[in-house]
Coordinates of C-alpha atoms and ligand atoms in Angstrom, one line a residue:
M1 CA 50.7 23.5 -8.2
N2 CA 51.0 20.0 -9.7
P3 CA 47.8 18.1 -10.6
E4 CA 48.1 15.8 -7.6
Q5 CA 48.3 18.8 -5.4
A6 CA 45.3 20.4 -7.0
Y7 CA 43.3 17.3 -6.6
Q8 CA 44.0 17.1 -2.9
E9 CA 43.1 20.9 -2.6
L10 CA 39.8 20.1 -4.4
L11 CA 39.0 17.2 -2.1
Q12 CA 39.5 19.5 0.9
R13 CA 37.2 22.1 -0.4
A14 CA 34.6 19.5 -1.4
R15 CA 34.7 18.2 2.3
E16 CA 34.5 21.6 3.7
R17 CA 31.4 22.3 1.4
A18 CA 29.9 18.9 2.7
L19 CA 30.4 20.0 6.3
I20 CA 28.6 23.1 5.8
S21 CA 25.6 21.5 3.9
S22 CA 25.4 18.7 6.6
V23 CA 25.1 21.4 9.5
N24 CA 22.4 23.0 7.2
S25 CA 20.6 19.5 7.0
V26 CA 20.6 19.3 10.8
L27 CA 18.9 22.7 10.9
G28 CA 16.5 21.7 8.1
W29 CA 15.5 18.5 10.0
D30 CA 15.0 20.3 13.4
Q31 CA 12.8 22.8 11.6
E32 CA 10.3 20.1 10.5
V33 CA 10.7 17.9 13.6
N34 CA 11.2 20.0 16.7
M35 CA 11.2 23.8 16.1
P36 CA 8.6 25.9 17.9
P37 CA 6.8 28.1 15.3
K38 CA 8.3 31.3 16.6
G39 CA 11.8 30.1 15.7
A40 CA 11.0 30.2 12.0
A41 CA 12.4 33.7 11.3
W42 CA 15.8 33.1 12.9
R43 CA 16.1 29.6 11.4
A44 CA 15.4 31.1 8.1
E45 CA 18.6 33.5 8.7
Q46 CA 20.8 30.5 9.8
S47 CA 19.9 28.6 6.9
A48 CA 20.3 31.3 4.4
Y49 CA 23.7 32.2 5.8
L50 CA 24.9 28.7 5.5
S51 CA 23.5 28.3 1.9
G52 CA 25.2 31.5 0.9
L53 CA 28.3 30.3 2.5
A54 CA 28.3 27.0 0.7
H55 CA 27.4 28.7 -2.6
S56 CA 30.4 31.2 -2.4
K57 CA 32.7 28.2 -1.7
A58 CA 31.3 26.3 -4.7
T59 CA 31.9 29.2 -7.0
A60 CA 35.3 30.4 -5.9
P61 CA 37.2 31.1 -9.2
E62 CA 40.2 29.1 -7.8
I63 CA 38.2 26.0 -8.4
N64 CA 38.2 26.4 -12.0
E65 CA 42.0 26.7 -12.1
L66 CA 42.4 23.7 -10.0
L67 CA 39.9 21.6 -12.0
L68 CA 41.7 22.7 -15.3
S69 CA 45.0 21.5 -13.8
V70 CA 43.6 18.1 -13.0
E71 CA 41.5 17.8 -16.1
E72 CA 44.7 18.4 -18.3
S73 CA 46.8 15.7 -16.5
D74 CA 46.9 11.9 -16.8
L75 CA 45.0 11.5 -13.5
V76 CA 41.7 11.4 -15.3
D77 CA 42.6 9.2 -18.2
D78 CA 40.4 6.3 -16.8
P79 CA 37.0 8.0 -16.9
L80 CA 35.8 5.5 -14.2
S81 CA 38.6 6.2 -11.8
D82 CA 37.7 7.9 -8.4
V83 CA 39.7 11.0 -9.5
A84 CA 37.9 11.3 -12.9
V85 CA 34.5 10.7 -11.5
N86 CA 35.0 13.4 -8.8
V87 CA 36.6 15.8 -11.3
R88 CA 33.6 15.2 -13.7
E89 CA 31.0 15.9 -11.3
W90 CA 32.8 18.8 -9.6
R91 CA 33.2 20.4 -13.2
R92 CA 29.4 19.9 -13.8
G93 CA 28.6 21.4 -10.4
Y94 CA 31.0 24.3 -10.8
D95 CA 29.7 25.2 -14.4
R96 CA 26.1 25.1 -13.4
A97 CA 26.7 27.1 -10.1
T98 CA 28.7 29.9 -12.0
K99 CA 26.5 30.0 -15.1
L100 CA 23.7 31.9 -13.0
P101 CA 24.4 35.5 -12.1
T102 CA 24.2 36.3 -8.3
E103 CA 21.4 38.9 -9.0
F104 CA 19.5 36.3 -10.8
V105 CA 19.8 33.6 -8.1
E106 CA 18.6 36.2 -5.6
E107 CA 15.8 37.3 -7.7
F108 CA 14.8 33.6 -8.1
A109 CA 14.9 33.0 -4.5
R110 CA 12.9 35.9 -3.6
T111 CA 10.1 35.2 -6.3
A112 CA 9.9 31.6 -5.1
S113 CA 9.7 32.5 -1.5
L114 CA 6.7 34.8 -2.2
A115 CA 5.1 32.4 -4.7
Q116 CA 5.0 29.8 -1.9
H117 CA 2.9 32.0 0.3
V118 CA 0.6 32.9 -2.7
W119 CA 0.3 29.2 -3.7
A120 CA -0.6 28.2 0.0
E121 CA -3.4 30.8 0.0
A122 CA -4.6 30.0 -3.5
R123 CA -4.7 26.2 -2.7
A124 CA -6.7 26.9 0.7
K125 CA -9.2 29.0 -1.4
S126 CA -9.0 26.5 -4.3
D127 CA -8.5 29.7 -6.6
F128 CA -5.9 29.2 -9.3
S129 CA -6.3 32.8 -10.4
L130 CA -4.8 34.1 -7.2
Y131 CA -1.6 32.0 -8.2
A132 CA -1.4 32.7 -11.8
P133 CA 0.5 36.0 -11.7
K134 CA 3.3 34.8 -9.5
L135 CA 3.4 31.5 -11.4
S136 CA 3.9 33.5 -14.7
E137 CA 6.9 35.3 -13.2
L138 CA 8.5 32.0 -12.0
I139 CA 8.0 30.4 -15.4
E140 CA 9.6 33.4 -17.1
L141 CA 12.5 33.1 -14.6
T142 CA 12.7 29.4 -15.1
R143 CA 12.9 29.9 -18.9
R144 CA 15.8 32.4 -18.2
K145 CA 17.5 29.8 -16.2
A146 CA 17.3 27.2 -18.8
D147 CA 19.0 29.7 -21.2
Y148 CA 21.6 30.5 -18.7
F149 CA 22.5 26.7 -18.4
G150 CA 22.3 26.2 -22.0
Y151 CA 20.9 23.1 -24.0
E152 CA 21.3 21.3 -27.2
D153 CA 17.8 20.3 -28.3
Q154 CA 15.1 22.0 -26.1
P155 CA 15.0 24.3 -23.0
Y156 CA 13.3 21.6 -20.9
D157 CA 16.5 19.4 -21.2
A158 CA 18.5 22.0 -19.1
L159 CA 15.9 21.8 -16.3
L160 CA 15.6 18.0 -16.3
D161 CA 19.2 17.9 -16.2
E162 CA 19.4 19.7 -12.7
F163 CA 17.7 16.9 -11.0
E164 CA 18.6 13.9 -13.2
P165 CA 22.0 14.5 -14.7
G166 CA 22.3 13.5 -18.4
E167 CA 18.5 12.8 -18.9
K168 CA 16.8 14.0 -21.9
T169 CA 13.3 15.0 -22.5
E170 CA 12.9 12.9 -25.7
N171 CA 14.0 9.9 -23.7
V172 CA 11.6 10.4 -20.9
K173 CA 8.9 11.1 -23.5
R174 CA 9.5 7.7 -25.1
L175 CA 9.6 5.8 -21.8
F176 CA 6.4 7.6 -20.6
E177 CA 4.6 7.0 -24.0
G178 CA 5.3 3.3 -23.8
L179 CA 4.2 3.0 -20.2
R180 CA 1.0 5.1 -20.6
A181 CA -0.1 3.0 -23.8
E182 CA -0.2 -0.1 -21.6
L183 CA -1.2 1.3 -18.2
V184 CA -4.3 3.2 -19.1
P185 CA -6.2 0.2 -20.4
F186 CA -4.7 -2.0 -17.6
L187 CA -6.0 0.5 -15.1
Q188 CA -9.5 0.4 -16.8
S189 CA -9.6 -3.3 -16.5
I190 CA -8.7 -3.2 -12.8
V191 CA -11.4 -0.5 -12.0
N192 CA -13.9 -2.7 -13.8
A193 CA -13.0 -6.0 -12.1
P194 CA -15.7 -7.6 -10.2
K195 CA -13.5 -8.6 -7.3
Q196 CA -12.4 -5.6 -5.3
P197 CA -10.6 -5.3 -2.1
D198 CA -11.9 -4.2 1.4
F199 CA -9.3 -1.3 1.9
S200 CA -11.2 -0.2 5.0
I201 CA -9.2 -2.9 6.7
V202 CA -6.0 -0.9 6.8
E203 CA -7.5 2.6 6.3
D204 CA -10.2 2.8 8.9
R205 CA -9.6 0.6 11.8
D206 CA -8.0 0.9 15.1
Y207 CA -4.2 1.1 14.9
P208 CA -2.6 2.5 18.3
V209 CA 0.2 4.7 17.3
E210 CA 2.7 3.4 19.6
R211 CA 2.4 -0.1 18.2
Q212 CA 2.5 1.3 14.6
R213 CA 5.9 2.9 15.6
I214 CA 7.2 -0.4 17.1
L215 CA 6.1 -2.4 14.0
G216 CA 7.6 0.2 11.4
E217 CA 11.1 0.2 13.4
M218 CA 10.9 -3.5 13.4
A219 CA 10.4 -3.8 9.6
S220 CA 12.9 -1.1 8.8
A221 CA 15.5 -2.8 11.1
A222 CA 14.6 -6.1 9.4
Y223 CA 15.5 -4.5 6.0
G224 CA 19.0 -3.6 7.4
L225 CA 18.6 0.0 8.6
D226 CA 21.2 0.4 11.4
Y227 CA 19.4 2.2 14.4
A228 CA 22.7 2.8 15.8
S229 CA 23.1 5.4 13.0
A230 CA 19.6 6.1 12.2
R231 CA 16.5 7.5 14.0
L232 CA 12.7 7.8 13.3
D233 CA 10.8 10.8 14.2
V234 CA 7.5 12.5 13.4
S235 CA 6.9 15.3 11.0
T236 CA 4.0 16.7 8.9
H237 CA 5.4 15.3 5.7
P238 CA 7.6 12.2 5.8
F239 CA 11.0 12.6 4.6
S240 CA 14.6 11.4 5.1
T241 CA 18.0 13.4 5.4
N242 CA 21.6 12.5 5.8
F243 CA 23.7 14.4 8.4
G244 CA 26.9 12.6 7.5
P245 CA 28.7 9.2 8.2
G246 CA 26.8 7.3 10.9
D247 CA 23.8 9.7 11.2
Q248 CA 20.6 9.1 8.9
R249 CA 17.3 10.4 9.9
I250 CA 13.8 9.4 8.6
T251 CA 10.4 10.8 9.6
T252 CA 6.8 9.6 9.3
R253 CA 3.3 10.7 10.6
F254 CA 0.8 8.5 12.5
D255 CA -2.9 8.3 12.1
P256 CA -4.4 5.9 14.5
R257 CA -7.1 4.8 12.2
N258 CA -4.8 4.4 9.2
F259 CA -2.1 1.7 9.1
G260 CA -0.9 2.1 5.6
D261 CA 0.1 5.8 5.6
S262 CA 2.7 5.6 8.3
F263 CA 4.0 2.0 7.8
F264 CA 4.7 2.5 4.1
S265 CA 6.2 6.0 4.6
I266 CA 8.6 4.3 6.9
L267 CA 9.5 1.7 4.5
H268 CA 9.9 4.3 1.7
E269 CA 12.0 6.5 3.9
T270 CA 14.0 3.6 5.0
G271 CA 15.0 2.8 1.3
H272 CA 16.5 6.3 1.1
A273 CA 18.3 6.0 4.2
L274 CA 19.7 2.5 3.3
Y275 CA 21.2 4.0 0.2
E276 CA 22.8 6.7 2.2
Q277 CA 23.9 4.4 4.9
N278 CA 25.6 2.1 2.3
L279 CA 27.4 4.7 0.1
P280 CA 31.1 4.3 0.4
V281 CA 31.8 6.2 3.7
E282 CA 35.6 6.8 2.8
F283 CA 34.5 9.0 -0.1
F284 CA 31.9 11.1 2.0
G285 CA 31.6 14.6 0.9
T286 CA 32.8 13.8 -2.8
P287 CA 30.7 12.7 -5.7
R288 CA 32.3 9.2 -5.5
G289 CA 30.5 8.8 -2.2
D290 CA 27.3 10.5 -3.2
A291 CA 23.9 9.4 -4.6
V292 CA 23.6 9.4 -8.3
S293 CA 20.4 11.2 -8.9
L294 CA 17.1 12.0 -7.5
G295 CA 15.6 9.0 -9.8
I296 CA 18.0 6.5 -8.6
H297 CA 17.4 7.7 -5.0
E298 CA 13.7 7.1 -5.5
S299 CA 14.4 3.7 -7.0
Q300 CA 15.8 2.6 -3.7
S301 CA 12.8 4.0 -1.6
R302 CA 10.3 2.5 -4.1
T303 CA 12.0 -0.8 -4.1
W304 CA 11.7 -1.3 -0.3
E305 CA 8.2 0.2 0.0
N306 CA 6.5 -1.3 -2.9
L307 CA 8.4 -4.2 -4.7
V308 CA 9.3 -5.6 -1.3
G309 CA 7.1 -4.3 1.3
R310 CA 3.8 -4.7 -0.5
S311 CA 4.7 -8.2 -1.8
R312 CA 3.0 -11.3 -0.7
A313 CA 6.4 -12.8 0.4
F314 CA 7.0 -9.9 2.8
W315 CA 3.6 -10.3 4.5
R316 CA 3.9 -14.0 4.9
H317 CA 6.6 -13.1 7.3
F318 CA 5.0 -9.9 8.7
F319 CA 1.2 -10.4 8.8
P320 CA 1.5 -12.9 11.7
I321 CA 3.5 -10.3 13.6
T322 CA 1.2 -7.5 12.6
R323 CA -1.9 -9.5 13.7
Q324 CA -0.1 -10.1 17.2
M325 CA 0.4 -6.4 17.4
F326 CA -3.3 -5.6 16.7
P327 CA -5.1 -8.7 17.7
Q328 CA -8.7 -7.3 17.8
T329 CA -8.3 -4.9 14.8
L330 CA -7.3 -7.9 12.7
A331 CA -9.1 -10.9 14.2
D332 CA -11.2 -11.3 11.2
V333 CA -8.7 -10.6 8.5
S334 CA -6.8 -13.1 6.6
L335 CA -3.4 -12.7 5.0
D336 CA -5.0 -12.8 1.5
D337 CA -7.6 -9.8 2.5
F338 CA -4.8 -7.9 4.2
H339 CA -2.5 -8.2 1.2
F340 CA -5.2 -7.1 -1.2
A341 CA -6.2 -4.1 1.0
I342 CA -2.6 -2.7 1.1
N343 CA -2.6 -3.1 -2.8
A344 CA -5.9 -1.5 -3.6
V345 CA -5.8 0.5 -6.7
K346 CA -8.0 3.5 -6.4
P347 CA -7.9 6.4 -9.0
G348 CA -7.8 9.5 -6.9
F349 CA -7.1 13.1 -7.3
I350 CA -4.0 13.4 -5.1
R351 CA -0.7 12.2 -6.3
V352 CA 1.0 11.5 -2.9
D353 CA -2.0 9.3 -1.9
A354 CA -1.8 7.5 -5.3
D355 CA -1.1 3.6 -5.4
E356 CA 1.6 1.8 -7.5
V357 CA -0.7 1.5 -10.6
T358 CA -1.9 5.1 -10.9
Y359 CA 1.1 7.0 -9.5
N360 CA 2.9 7.2 -12.7
L361 CA 0.0 8.7 -14.5
H362 CA -0.2 11.6 -12.2
I363 CA 3.5 12.2 -13.1
M364 CA 3.2 11.9 -16.8
L365 CA 0.5 14.7 -17.0
R366 CA 2.7 17.0 -14.9
F367 CA 5.6 16.2 -17.3
E368 CA 3.4 17.0 -20.3
I369 CA 2.3 20.3 -18.8
E370 CA 5.8 21.2 -17.9
Q371 CA 7.0 20.7 -21.3
A372 CA 4.2 22.6 -22.8
I373 CA 4.9 25.5 -20.5
I374 CA 8.8 25.7 -21.1
N375 CA 9.1 24.6 -24.7
E376 CA 5.7 25.6 -26.1
D377 CA 4.7 28.7 -24.3
L378 CA 1.5 27.3 -23.0
P379 CA -0.3 30.3 -21.5
V380 CA -0.5 30.1 -17.6
E381 CA -4.4 30.7 -17.6
E382 CA -4.8 27.5 -19.7
I383 CA -2.9 25.1 -17.3
P384 CA -5.8 24.2 -15.2
G385 CA -7.9 23.3 -18.3
V386 CA -5.2 21.2 -19.7
W387 CA -4.7 19.6 -16.2
N388 CA -8.2 18.5 -16.1
E389 CA -8.4 17.2 -19.6
L390 CA -5.3 15.0 -19.2
F391 CA -6.6 13.8 -15.8
K392 CA -9.9 12.6 -17.4
A393 CA -7.9 10.9 -20.2
Y394 CA -5.5 9.1 -17.9
L395 CA -7.4 8.5 -14.6
G396 CA -10.9 8.8 -15.9
L397 CA -11.9 11.3 -13.3
D398 CA -13.4 14.9 -13.4
V399 CA -11.4 17.2 -11.4
P400 CA -14.0 19.2 -9.3
E401 CA -11.9 21.9 -8.1
D402 CA -8.2 23.2 -8.5
R403 CA -7.2 22.4 -4.8
L404 CA -7.6 18.7 -5.8
G405 CA -6.1 19.4 -9.3
V406 CA -3.3 21.8 -10.5
L407 CA -2.9 23.5 -7.0
Q408 CA -2.0 20.3 -5.1
D409 CA 1.8 20.3 -5.3
I410 CA 4.3 22.8 -3.7
H411 CA 6.9 22.1 -6.4
W412 CA 6.4 24.6 -9.0
S413 CA 5.8 27.3 -6.3
F414 CA 9.5 27.1 -5.5
G415 CA 10.5 27.0 -9.1
A416 CA 11.2 23.1 -9.3
I417 CA 10.2 22.5 -12.8
G418 CA 11.8 19.3 -14.2
Y419 CA 11.7 17.6 -10.9
F420 CA 8.4 15.5 -11.2
P421 CA 9.8 13.0 -13.8
T422 CA 12.4 11.8 -11.3
Y423 CA 9.6 10.1 -9.4
A424 CA 8.4 8.0 -12.1
L425 CA 11.9 7.5 -13.4
G426 CA 12.6 6.1 -10.0
N427 CA 9.7 3.5 -10.4
L428 CA 11.2 2.4 -13.6
Y429 CA 14.7 2.1 -12.4
G430 CA 13.6 0.3 -9.2
A431 CA 11.5 -2.2 -11.3
Q432 CA 14.4 -2.9 -13.7
F433 CA 17.0 -3.4 -11.0
F434 CA 14.6 -5.6 -9.1
A435 CA 14.0 -7.8 -12.0
Q436 CA 17.6 -8.3 -12.4
A437 CA 18.1 -8.9 -8.7
R438 CA 15.4 -11.6 -9.1
K439 CA 17.3 -13.3 -12.0
D440 CA 20.6 -13.2 -9.9
L441 CA 18.8 -14.4 -6.6
P442 CA 16.0 -16.9 -7.6
D443 CA 15.2 -17.6 -4.0
L444 CA 14.5 -14.0 -3.1
D445 CA 10.7 -14.5 -2.3
A446 CA 11.7 -17.4 0.1
S447 CA 14.1 -15.2 2.0
F448 CA 11.5 -12.4 2.4
A449 CA 9.0 -14.9 3.6
A450 CA 11.7 -16.0 6.2
G451 CA 12.1 -12.3 7.2
D452 CA 15.7 -12.3 5.6
F453 CA 16.2 -9.0 3.5
A454 CA 20.1 -9.3 3.5
P455 CA 20.4 -11.0 0.1
L456 CA 18.5 -8.0 -1.6
L457 CA 20.4 -5.3 0.4
N458 CA 23.7 -6.9 -0.5
W459 CA 22.6 -7.1 -4.1
L460 CA 21.8 -3.4 -4.0
R461 CA 25.1 -2.5 -2.1
E462 CA 27.1 -4.4 -4.8
H463 CA 25.3 -3.2 -7.8
I464 CA 24.3 0.3 -6.9
H465 CA 25.3 1.7 -3.6
Q466 CA 29.1 1.0 -3.6
H467 CA 29.4 2.9 -6.9
G468 CA 28.4 6.3 -5.6
M469 CA 28.4 8.6 -8.8
R470 CA 30.8 6.4 -10.6
Y471 CA 28.0 6.0 -13.3
R472 CA 25.3 8.4 -14.4
A473 CA 22.0 6.8 -13.9
Q474 CA 21.5 5.8 -17.7
A475 CA 24.9 4.1 -17.6
L476 CA 24.3 2.4 -14.1
V477 CA 21.1 0.8 -15.4
Q478 CA 23.0 -0.5 -18.5
V479 CA 25.8 -1.9 -16.6
T480 CA 23.7 -3.5 -13.8
T481 CA 21.0 -5.0 -16.2
G482 CA 22.5 -5.1 -19.6
Q483 CA 19.8 -2.8 -21.0
P484 CA 18.9 0.8 -21.3
L485 CA 16.1 1.9 -19.2
S486 CA 12.6 0.7 -20.4
H487 CA 9.1 0.6 -19.2
K488 CA 8.7 -3.0 -19.7
P489 CA 10.0 -4.4 -16.4
L490 CA 7.7 -2.1 -14.6
M491 CA 4.8 -3.1 -16.6
S492 CA 5.4 -6.7 -16.6
Y493 CA 5.6 -6.6 -12.6
L494 CA 2.3 -4.6 -12.4
K495 CA 0.5 -7.0 -14.8
E496 CA 1.5 -10.0 -13.1
K497 CA 0.9 -8.9 -9.6
Y498 CA -2.5 -7.0 -10.2
S499 CA -4.0 -9.6 -12.5
K500 CA -3.5 -12.2 -9.8
L501 CA -4.9 -9.9 -7.1
Y502 CA -8.0 -8.6 -9.2
E503 CA -8.4 -11.9 -10.9
L504 CA -8.3 -10.5 -14.3
A505 CA -8.5 -12.8 -17.3
Ligands
ZN1 ZN1 11.2 9.4 -1.9

């Protein structure tokens, strides 16, 4: 088979895998949105079957032969060509998938599935000791996984790389240390500021659910989400998923007394869906048409949720509409009060409820603990103590019980160690891209205030979405902004915005 034929064969196989995994996405979405509880067991069978099928297709030995044939040809001479990008990422995926022995993958899946049940029970009882033995097993397996994948500097690199290809522990450490050094004292000055918002305006007043839905859809459509190829539904935890060309799904949850929870979840998931909707459709099912990384995905959701959706310019347009929708609720509220309320900074225990200023501190402590677990053999029984100590140092609070501390997240229980940093990297990437967009488009605020978000979406399409996986995240930010990733754009954004809101000297 000549290299051109080999490439065509690889394309066809990639599209087949995309077909299988997109069917699995439909099942996963249905499970969260529609499925009656008694459907769970059979659904697990369906999903496991499709996952197994996709895995066996992804690890077929012929793929190696086909890849070698293209890799040794001149088809990949230009490393940024569509062929080279696809082959680079297929090689990465194939190597990673085949480095793990099948028995190991099964053992990992079995342990993780049991650990999730144990974690849920331990969290309900707020008793870490119930969880510790299973967590130890998972950590041991995760260390073995890092060894199977291999690494140059430290085992945590191999785990990080799974979620953020090419990222290095030392680089994340450098970024987080720079951010933390400025963020911790800045948070203190906000907490001590005499001027504080009345957040009950958005968290404890009447917001009829049907009207929340209409407003949320209106805002996401204004952002450019095409509802001819998207849908909003309700689930316990908001998420977004992509079924394929022309079908993106987002979910939220509604609380009739809390405006912010559902509205900003809709904007967040819209950001994810806009990325998927604007990836080059002609490359669907191949890396060239796929998202770069979890961090870059999160940069898109955070941009639309926070950098745009919590800006004053956005609310100059949307506050009058919001007040029309909830006339009694907001009769006594000004634009300034409302804008301050949706940007309230409140150090709290729960990561998913955290505001823009405190959120990254929640991630940093998880990152430090994960590194200590994987690289330095921190004993499992010492994790809650370290957690509480770091929490006090970063957020100034004493964690009263493990339910509000080390037991709050599901991630470790399914073996996802190395995942958390991508959330904070997303915030850093988002802020750096957005600072560049502002330079390129000086009238951005005026367009937001006029309800026109097309200039920003077009900028993101051109600089980020259209590339698919052409560039790894670290290269994408360099190409787009001329600089490597830094904590500075996020920190300047936070300082400027919150110094004004809290009237800090
Ligand atoms: Zn997200």
